[in-house]
Tab-separated table of C-alpha atoms in Angstrom:
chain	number	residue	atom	x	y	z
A	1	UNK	CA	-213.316	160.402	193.519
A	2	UNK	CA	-209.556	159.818	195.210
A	3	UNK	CA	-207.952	162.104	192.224
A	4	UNK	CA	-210.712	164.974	192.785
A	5	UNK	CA	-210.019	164.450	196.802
A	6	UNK	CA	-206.504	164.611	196.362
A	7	UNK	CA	-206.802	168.018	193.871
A	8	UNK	CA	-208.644	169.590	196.114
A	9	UNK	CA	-206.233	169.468	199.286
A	10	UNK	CA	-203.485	170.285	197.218
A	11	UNK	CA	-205.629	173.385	195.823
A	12	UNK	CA	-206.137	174.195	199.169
A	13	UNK	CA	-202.288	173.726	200.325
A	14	UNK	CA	-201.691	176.333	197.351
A	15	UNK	CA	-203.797	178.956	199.352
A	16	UNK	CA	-202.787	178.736	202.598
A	17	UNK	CA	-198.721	179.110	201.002
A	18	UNK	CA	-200.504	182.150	199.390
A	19	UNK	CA	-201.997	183.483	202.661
A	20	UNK	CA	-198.753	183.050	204.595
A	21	UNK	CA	-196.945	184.709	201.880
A	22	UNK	CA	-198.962	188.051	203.520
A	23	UNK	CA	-195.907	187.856	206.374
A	24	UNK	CA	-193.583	189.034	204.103
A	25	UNK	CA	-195.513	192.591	204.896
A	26	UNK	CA	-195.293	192.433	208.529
A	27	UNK	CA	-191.734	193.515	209.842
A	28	UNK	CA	-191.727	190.757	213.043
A	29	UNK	CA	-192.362	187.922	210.665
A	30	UNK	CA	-190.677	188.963	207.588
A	31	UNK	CA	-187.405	187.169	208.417
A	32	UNK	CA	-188.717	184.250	209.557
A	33	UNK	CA	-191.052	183.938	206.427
A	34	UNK	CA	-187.552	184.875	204.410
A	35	UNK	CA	-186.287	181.503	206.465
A	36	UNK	CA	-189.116	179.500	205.744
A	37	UNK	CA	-189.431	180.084	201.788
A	38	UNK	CA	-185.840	178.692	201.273
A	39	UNK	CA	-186.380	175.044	202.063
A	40	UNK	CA	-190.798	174.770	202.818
A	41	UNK	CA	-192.994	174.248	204.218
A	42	UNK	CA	-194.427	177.392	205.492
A	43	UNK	CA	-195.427	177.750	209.078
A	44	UNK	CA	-193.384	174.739	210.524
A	45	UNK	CA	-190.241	176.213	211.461
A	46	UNK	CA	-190.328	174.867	215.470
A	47	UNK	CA	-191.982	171.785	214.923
A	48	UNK	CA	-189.532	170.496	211.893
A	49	UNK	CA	-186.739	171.539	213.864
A	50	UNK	CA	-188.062	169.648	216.797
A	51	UNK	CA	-188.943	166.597	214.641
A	52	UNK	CA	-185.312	166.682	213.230
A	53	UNK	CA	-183.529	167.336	216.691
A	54	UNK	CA	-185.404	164.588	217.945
A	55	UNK	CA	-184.931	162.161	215.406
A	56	UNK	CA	-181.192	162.074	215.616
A	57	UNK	CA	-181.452	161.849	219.385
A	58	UNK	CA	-183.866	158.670	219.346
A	59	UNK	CA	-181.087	157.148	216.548
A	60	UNK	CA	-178.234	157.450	218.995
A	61	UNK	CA	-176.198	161.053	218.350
A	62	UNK	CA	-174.483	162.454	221.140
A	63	UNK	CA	-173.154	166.019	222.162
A	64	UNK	CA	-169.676	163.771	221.344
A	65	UNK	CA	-170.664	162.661	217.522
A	66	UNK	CA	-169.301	164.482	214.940
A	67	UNK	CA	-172.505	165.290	212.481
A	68	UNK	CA	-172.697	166.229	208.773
A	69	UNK	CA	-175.892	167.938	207.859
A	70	UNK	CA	-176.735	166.989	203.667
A	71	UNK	CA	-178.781	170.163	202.814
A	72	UNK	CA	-178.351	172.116	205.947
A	73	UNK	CA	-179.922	175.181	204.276
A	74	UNK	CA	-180.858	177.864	206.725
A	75	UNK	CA	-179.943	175.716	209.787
A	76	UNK	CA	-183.457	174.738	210.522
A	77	UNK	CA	-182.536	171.630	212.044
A	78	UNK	CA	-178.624	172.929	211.907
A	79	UNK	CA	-179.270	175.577	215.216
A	80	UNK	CA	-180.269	172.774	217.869
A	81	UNK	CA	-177.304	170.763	216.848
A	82	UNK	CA	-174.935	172.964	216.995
A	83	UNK	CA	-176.123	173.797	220.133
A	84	UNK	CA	-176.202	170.371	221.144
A	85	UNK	CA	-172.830	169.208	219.795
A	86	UNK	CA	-169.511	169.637	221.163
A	87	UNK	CA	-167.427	172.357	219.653
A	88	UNK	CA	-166.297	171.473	215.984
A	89	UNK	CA	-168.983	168.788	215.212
A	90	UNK	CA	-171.286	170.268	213.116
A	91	UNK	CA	-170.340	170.112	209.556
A	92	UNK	CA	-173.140	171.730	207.304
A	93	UNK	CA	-173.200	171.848	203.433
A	94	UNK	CA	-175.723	172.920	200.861
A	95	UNK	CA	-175.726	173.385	196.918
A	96	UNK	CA	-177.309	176.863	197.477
A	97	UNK	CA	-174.870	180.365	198.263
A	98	UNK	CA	-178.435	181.669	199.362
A	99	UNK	CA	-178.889	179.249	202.007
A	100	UNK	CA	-175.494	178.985	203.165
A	101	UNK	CA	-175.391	182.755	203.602
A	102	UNK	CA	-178.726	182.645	205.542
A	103	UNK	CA	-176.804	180.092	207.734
A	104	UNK	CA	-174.387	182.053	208.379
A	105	UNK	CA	-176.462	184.805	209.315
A	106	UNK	CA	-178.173	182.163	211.758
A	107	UNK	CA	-174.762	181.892	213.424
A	108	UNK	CA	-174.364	185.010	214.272
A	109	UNK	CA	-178.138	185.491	215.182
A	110	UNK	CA	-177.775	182.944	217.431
A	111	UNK	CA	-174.720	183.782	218.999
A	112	UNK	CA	-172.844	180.129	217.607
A	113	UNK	CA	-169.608	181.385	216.668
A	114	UNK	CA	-167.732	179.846	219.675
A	115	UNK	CA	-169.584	176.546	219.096
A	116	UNK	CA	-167.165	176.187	215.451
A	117	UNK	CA	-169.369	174.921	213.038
A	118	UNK	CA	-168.281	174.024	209.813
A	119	UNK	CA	-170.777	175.486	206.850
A	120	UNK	CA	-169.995	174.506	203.276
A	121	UNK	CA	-170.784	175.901	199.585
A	122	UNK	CA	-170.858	172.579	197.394
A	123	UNK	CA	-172.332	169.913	195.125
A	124	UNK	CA	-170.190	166.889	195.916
A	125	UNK	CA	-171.507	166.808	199.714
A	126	UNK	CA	-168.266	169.133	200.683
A	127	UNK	CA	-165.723	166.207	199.691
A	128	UNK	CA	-163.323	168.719	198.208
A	129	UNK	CA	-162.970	170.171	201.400
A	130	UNK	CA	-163.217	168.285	203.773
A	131	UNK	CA	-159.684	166.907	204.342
A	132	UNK	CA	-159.585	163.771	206.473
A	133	UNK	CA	-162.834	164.392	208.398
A	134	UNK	CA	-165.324	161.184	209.082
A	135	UNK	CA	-168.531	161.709	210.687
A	136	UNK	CA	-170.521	159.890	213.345
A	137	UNK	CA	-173.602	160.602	211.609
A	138	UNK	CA	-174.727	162.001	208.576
A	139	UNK	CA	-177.668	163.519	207.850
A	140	UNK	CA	-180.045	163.647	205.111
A	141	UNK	CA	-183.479	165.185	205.436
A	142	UNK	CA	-185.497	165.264	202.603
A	143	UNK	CA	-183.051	164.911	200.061
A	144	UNK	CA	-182.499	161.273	199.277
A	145	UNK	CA	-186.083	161.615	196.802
A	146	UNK	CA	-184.034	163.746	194.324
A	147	UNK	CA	-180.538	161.820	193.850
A	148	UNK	CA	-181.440	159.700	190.629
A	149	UNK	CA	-179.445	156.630	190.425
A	150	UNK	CA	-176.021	158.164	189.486
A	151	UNK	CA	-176.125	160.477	192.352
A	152	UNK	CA	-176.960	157.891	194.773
A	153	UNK	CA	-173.988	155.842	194.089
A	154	UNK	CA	-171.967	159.440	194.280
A	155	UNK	CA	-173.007	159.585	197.711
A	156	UNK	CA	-172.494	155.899	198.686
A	157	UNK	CA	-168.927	156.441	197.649
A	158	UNK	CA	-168.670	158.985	199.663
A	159	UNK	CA	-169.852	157.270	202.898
A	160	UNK	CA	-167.054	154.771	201.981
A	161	UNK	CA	-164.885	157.559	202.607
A	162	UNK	CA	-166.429	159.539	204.969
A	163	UNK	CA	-168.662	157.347	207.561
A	164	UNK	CA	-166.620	156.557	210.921
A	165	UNK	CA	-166.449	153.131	212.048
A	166	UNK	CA	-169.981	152.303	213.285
A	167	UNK	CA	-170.896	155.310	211.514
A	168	UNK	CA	-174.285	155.737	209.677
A	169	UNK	CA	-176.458	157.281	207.696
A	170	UNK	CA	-179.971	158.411	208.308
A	171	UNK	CA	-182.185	159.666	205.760
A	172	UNK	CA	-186.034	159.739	204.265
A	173	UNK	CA	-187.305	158.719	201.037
A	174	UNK	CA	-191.299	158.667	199.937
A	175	UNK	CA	-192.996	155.907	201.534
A	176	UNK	CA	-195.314	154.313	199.117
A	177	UNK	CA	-198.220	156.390	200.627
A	178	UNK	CA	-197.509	159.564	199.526
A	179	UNK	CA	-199.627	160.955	196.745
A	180	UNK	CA	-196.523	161.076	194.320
A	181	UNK	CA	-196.912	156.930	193.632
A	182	UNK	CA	-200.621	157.729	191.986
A	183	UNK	CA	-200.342	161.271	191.167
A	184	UNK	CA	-197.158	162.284	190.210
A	185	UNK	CA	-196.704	166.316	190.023
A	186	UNK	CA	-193.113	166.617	190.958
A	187	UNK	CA	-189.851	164.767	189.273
A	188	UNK	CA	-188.955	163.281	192.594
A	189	UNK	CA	-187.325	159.739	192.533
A	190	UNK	CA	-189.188	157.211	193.725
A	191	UNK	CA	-186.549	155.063	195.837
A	192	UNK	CA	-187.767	152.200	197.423
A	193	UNK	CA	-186.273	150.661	200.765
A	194	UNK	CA	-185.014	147.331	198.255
A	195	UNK	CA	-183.589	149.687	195.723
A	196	UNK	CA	-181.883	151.314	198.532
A	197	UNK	CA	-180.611	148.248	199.906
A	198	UNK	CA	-179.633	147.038	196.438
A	199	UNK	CA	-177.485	150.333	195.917
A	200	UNK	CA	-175.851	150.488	199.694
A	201	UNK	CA	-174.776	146.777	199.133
A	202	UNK	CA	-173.394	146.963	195.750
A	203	UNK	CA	-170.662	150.034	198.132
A	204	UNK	CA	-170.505	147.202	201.034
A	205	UNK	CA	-173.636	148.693	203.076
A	206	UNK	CA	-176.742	147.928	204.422
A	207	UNK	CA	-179.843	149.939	204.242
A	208	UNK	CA	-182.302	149.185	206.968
A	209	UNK	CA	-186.207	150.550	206.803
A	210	UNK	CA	-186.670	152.296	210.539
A	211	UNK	CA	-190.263	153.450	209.962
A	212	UNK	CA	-192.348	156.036	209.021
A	213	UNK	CA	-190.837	159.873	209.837
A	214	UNK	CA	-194.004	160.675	211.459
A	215	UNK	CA	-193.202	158.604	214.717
A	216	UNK	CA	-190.307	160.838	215.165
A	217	UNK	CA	-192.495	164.186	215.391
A	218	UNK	CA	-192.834	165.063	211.840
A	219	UNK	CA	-196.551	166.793	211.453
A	220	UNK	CA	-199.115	164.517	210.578
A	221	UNK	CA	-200.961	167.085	208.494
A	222	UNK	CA	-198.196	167.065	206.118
A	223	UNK	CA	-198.003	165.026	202.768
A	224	UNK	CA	-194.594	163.804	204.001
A	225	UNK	CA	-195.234	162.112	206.846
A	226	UNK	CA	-195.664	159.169	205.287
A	227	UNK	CA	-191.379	159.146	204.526
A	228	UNK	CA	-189.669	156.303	205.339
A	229	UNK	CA	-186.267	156.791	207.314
A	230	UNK	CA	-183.315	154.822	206.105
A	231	UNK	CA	-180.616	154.089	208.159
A	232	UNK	CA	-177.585	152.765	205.830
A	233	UNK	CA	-174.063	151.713	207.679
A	234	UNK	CA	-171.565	149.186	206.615
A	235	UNK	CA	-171.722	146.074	206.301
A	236	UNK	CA	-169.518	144.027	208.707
A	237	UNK	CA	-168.526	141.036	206.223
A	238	UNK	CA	-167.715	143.979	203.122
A	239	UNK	CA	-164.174	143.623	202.347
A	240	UNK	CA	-163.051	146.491	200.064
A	241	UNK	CA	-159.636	145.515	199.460
């Protein structure tokens, strides 16, 4: 009865991404529909912004933290921050030249030129070019459930270079809720807050479980909801020498 429940609602999630594809034909709603389809889902633009914006606040960031944004595609929660930030402390990077060009685009659209920000084209979380740059914060929404094991420890070494002191990380991963535990549809990786904590500690880091992403603002109505947020920062007695 669960499994025909569960078909069902994502049958009917498959419609309404079919009826909101009609925007596409109406010339006020076309770009924003053009925004939408790069990173999903459709129809939450404002709120998922909001739910990101607000997120980072709650966590501690401040106009004077310098920010990195893992898979900052269109700038859906990139815009507010940049806005928020001082000048230069936005740093965004994405694996996809169709997203980064759509930021860019956002930018302009937005008139954020003056604010500096930083958008970057790359797979290694923009470590080739980032110089000598640490970050405040780094952020990583929705992203952590497809870094299999290797990638994960790619990305812990690259806190170890890139995290200010007191710096952290903040990121989701599926919370054991979500319909992906029973009914798997998608290759995601299913993380788990010790498995997390097992990784971070092995690169001198903690991982800490800070609840489910829904307290922050993220819709209810949305399989996701259920995400845990990870916060992961170093670990005071790690001695790397």
């Amino acid at each position: 009865m669960q499994q025909r429940v569960h078909h069902l609602k994502r049958k009917l999630m498959r419609i309404r991404r079919i009826c909101y594809s009609f925007r596409m034909l109406i010339p006020g709603l076309r770009k924003r529909h053009r925004l939408e389809s790069m990173i999903g889902p459709l129809g939450y633009w404002d709120v998922l912004q909001h739910y990101q914006f607000n997120l980072l606040i709650r966590n501690g960031l401040r106009s004077s933290h310098r920010l990195l944004d893992i898979g900052c595609g269109p700038l859906q929660g990139g815009i507010p921050l940049i806005q928020y930030l001082d000048n230069g402390n936005y740093v965004g990077v994405d694996i996809n030249s169709r997203s980064i060009r759509a930021a860019y685009g956002q930018v302009i659209d937005y008139n954020l030129a003056l604010k500096n920000p930083t958008l970057i084209l790359s797979n290694r979380f923009g470590d080739d070019v980032l110089g000598s740059k640490t970050f405040d914060f780094i952020w990583a929404s929705q992203v952590l459930y497809y870094f299999h094991h290797n990638k994960m420890s790619e990305l812990l070494r690259f806190l170890r270079k890139r995290l200010a002191p007191n710096g952290v990380l903040l990121g989701d991963i599926l919370g054991p809720k979500h319909y992906e535990f029973k009914y798997p549809e998608h290759s995601f990786q299913l993380h788990s807050p010790e498995s997390i904590n097992k990784m971070a500690s092995e690169f001198g880091f903690v991982a800490k479980k800070k609840g489910e992403i829904v307290k922050y603002g993220y819709p209810p109505r949305l399989s996701m909801h259920t995400n845990l947020l990870m916060e992961i920062s170093e670990c005071t007695s790690f001695d790397d020498t």
